Coordinates of C-alpha atoms in Angstrom, one line a residue:
G28 CA 97.0 86.3 92.4
F29 CA 99.2 87.6 94.5
C30 CA 101.6 90.7 92.5
P31 CA 104.1 92.7 94.3
T32 CA 104.9 96.3 93.5
A33 CA 108.0 96.7 95.5
H34 CA 110.6 94.9 96.9
V35 CA 112.3 96.6 99.8
F36 CA 114.0 94.2 101.8
F37 CA 112.6 90.6 103.2
G38 CA 114.4 89.8 105.7
K39 CA 115.0 86.3 107.3
L40 CA 114.2 83.7 108.5
G41 CA 112.5 84.1 111.8
D42 CA 112.5 88.3 110.8
E43 CA 108.3 89.3 112.6
L44 CA 106.7 91.0 110.0
E45 CA 102.8 92.4 110.1
M46 CA 101.6 92.6 107.7
H47 CA 98.2 95.3 106.5
S48 CA 95.6 94.7 103.9
W49 CA 93.3 96.5 102.4
V50 CA 90.2 97.2 100.1
E51 CA 91.8 99.7 97.6
E52 CA 89.4 100.3 95.7
W53 CA 85.8 98.8 94.5
S54 CA 84.7 98.0 91.1
G55 CA 81.4 96.9 90.4
R56 CA 82.1 93.1 90.0
T57 CA 85.8 93.7 91.5
F58 CA 87.7 94.9 93.7
L59 CA 91.0 95.5 94.5
V60 CA 92.8 94.5 97.4
K61 CA 96.4 95.7 98.7
H62 CA 99.0 94.5 100.6
R63 CA 101.5 95.9 102.9
L64 CA 104.0 94.0 105.0
T65 CA 106.8 95.5 107.0
H66 CA 109.9 94.7 110.3
A67 CA 108.8 95.3 113.7
D68 CA 110.8 98.5 114.2
G69 CA 109.0 100.2 110.7
R70 CA 110.1 99.5 108.0
P71 CA 109.0 98.5 104.4
A72 CA 109.4 94.8 103.6
L73 CA 107.2 93.8 100.5
E74 CA 103.4 95.7 99.2
G75 CA 102.1 93.9 96.4
F76 CA 98.2 93.9 95.5
E77 CA 96.4 91.8 93.8
R78 CA 91.8 91.8 91.7
R79 CA 88.8 90.2 93.0
A80 CA 85.9 89.2 92.0
W81 CA 82.7 89.0 93.7
V82 CA 81.1 84.8 92.4
V83 CA 78.7 83.0 92.2
P84 CA 78.4 79.8 91.6
E85 CA 77.1 79.8 87.8
P86 CA 77.1 75.6 86.2
A87 CA 76.6 77.1 82.4
S88 CA 79.5 78.3 83.2
P89 CA 83.5 76.9 81.5
K90 CA 84.9 78.0 85.3
G91 CA 81.3 76.8 87.1
L92 CA 81.5 80.9 88.7
R93 CA 79.6 83.9 87.2
A94 CA 80.6 87.6 88.7
I95 CA 77.8 89.9 90.0
P96 CA 78.0 92.9 92.2
V97 CA 80.2 93.1 95.0
A98 CA 77.5 93.6 97.5
P99 CA 77.0 96.6 99.9
E100 CA 76.7 95.0 103.0
A101 CA 79.9 92.8 101.8
M102 CA 81.2 95.9 101.2
A103 CA 80.4 97.8 104.8
R104 CA 82.3 95.3 107.0
F105 CA 85.3 96.9 105.0
V106 CA 85.1 100.4 106.1
D107 CA 86.8 101.4 109.2

């Protein structure tokens, strides 16, 4: 799940926010996604991150998934 790292100024219902998300780090089978929300005037609202895993179905696994190395073509889609 999402883990907030900085609460600056959330704002109120109806405020216009802009969200930026990017992959900060690739680590074999996992990757770190960071998020930053800012108000329309540029003031920071919230920062956070989530650690994701690249998985495939694995019926023999208790959770039904197995982590595998992130495909290079998938990583290439996140390059600016």
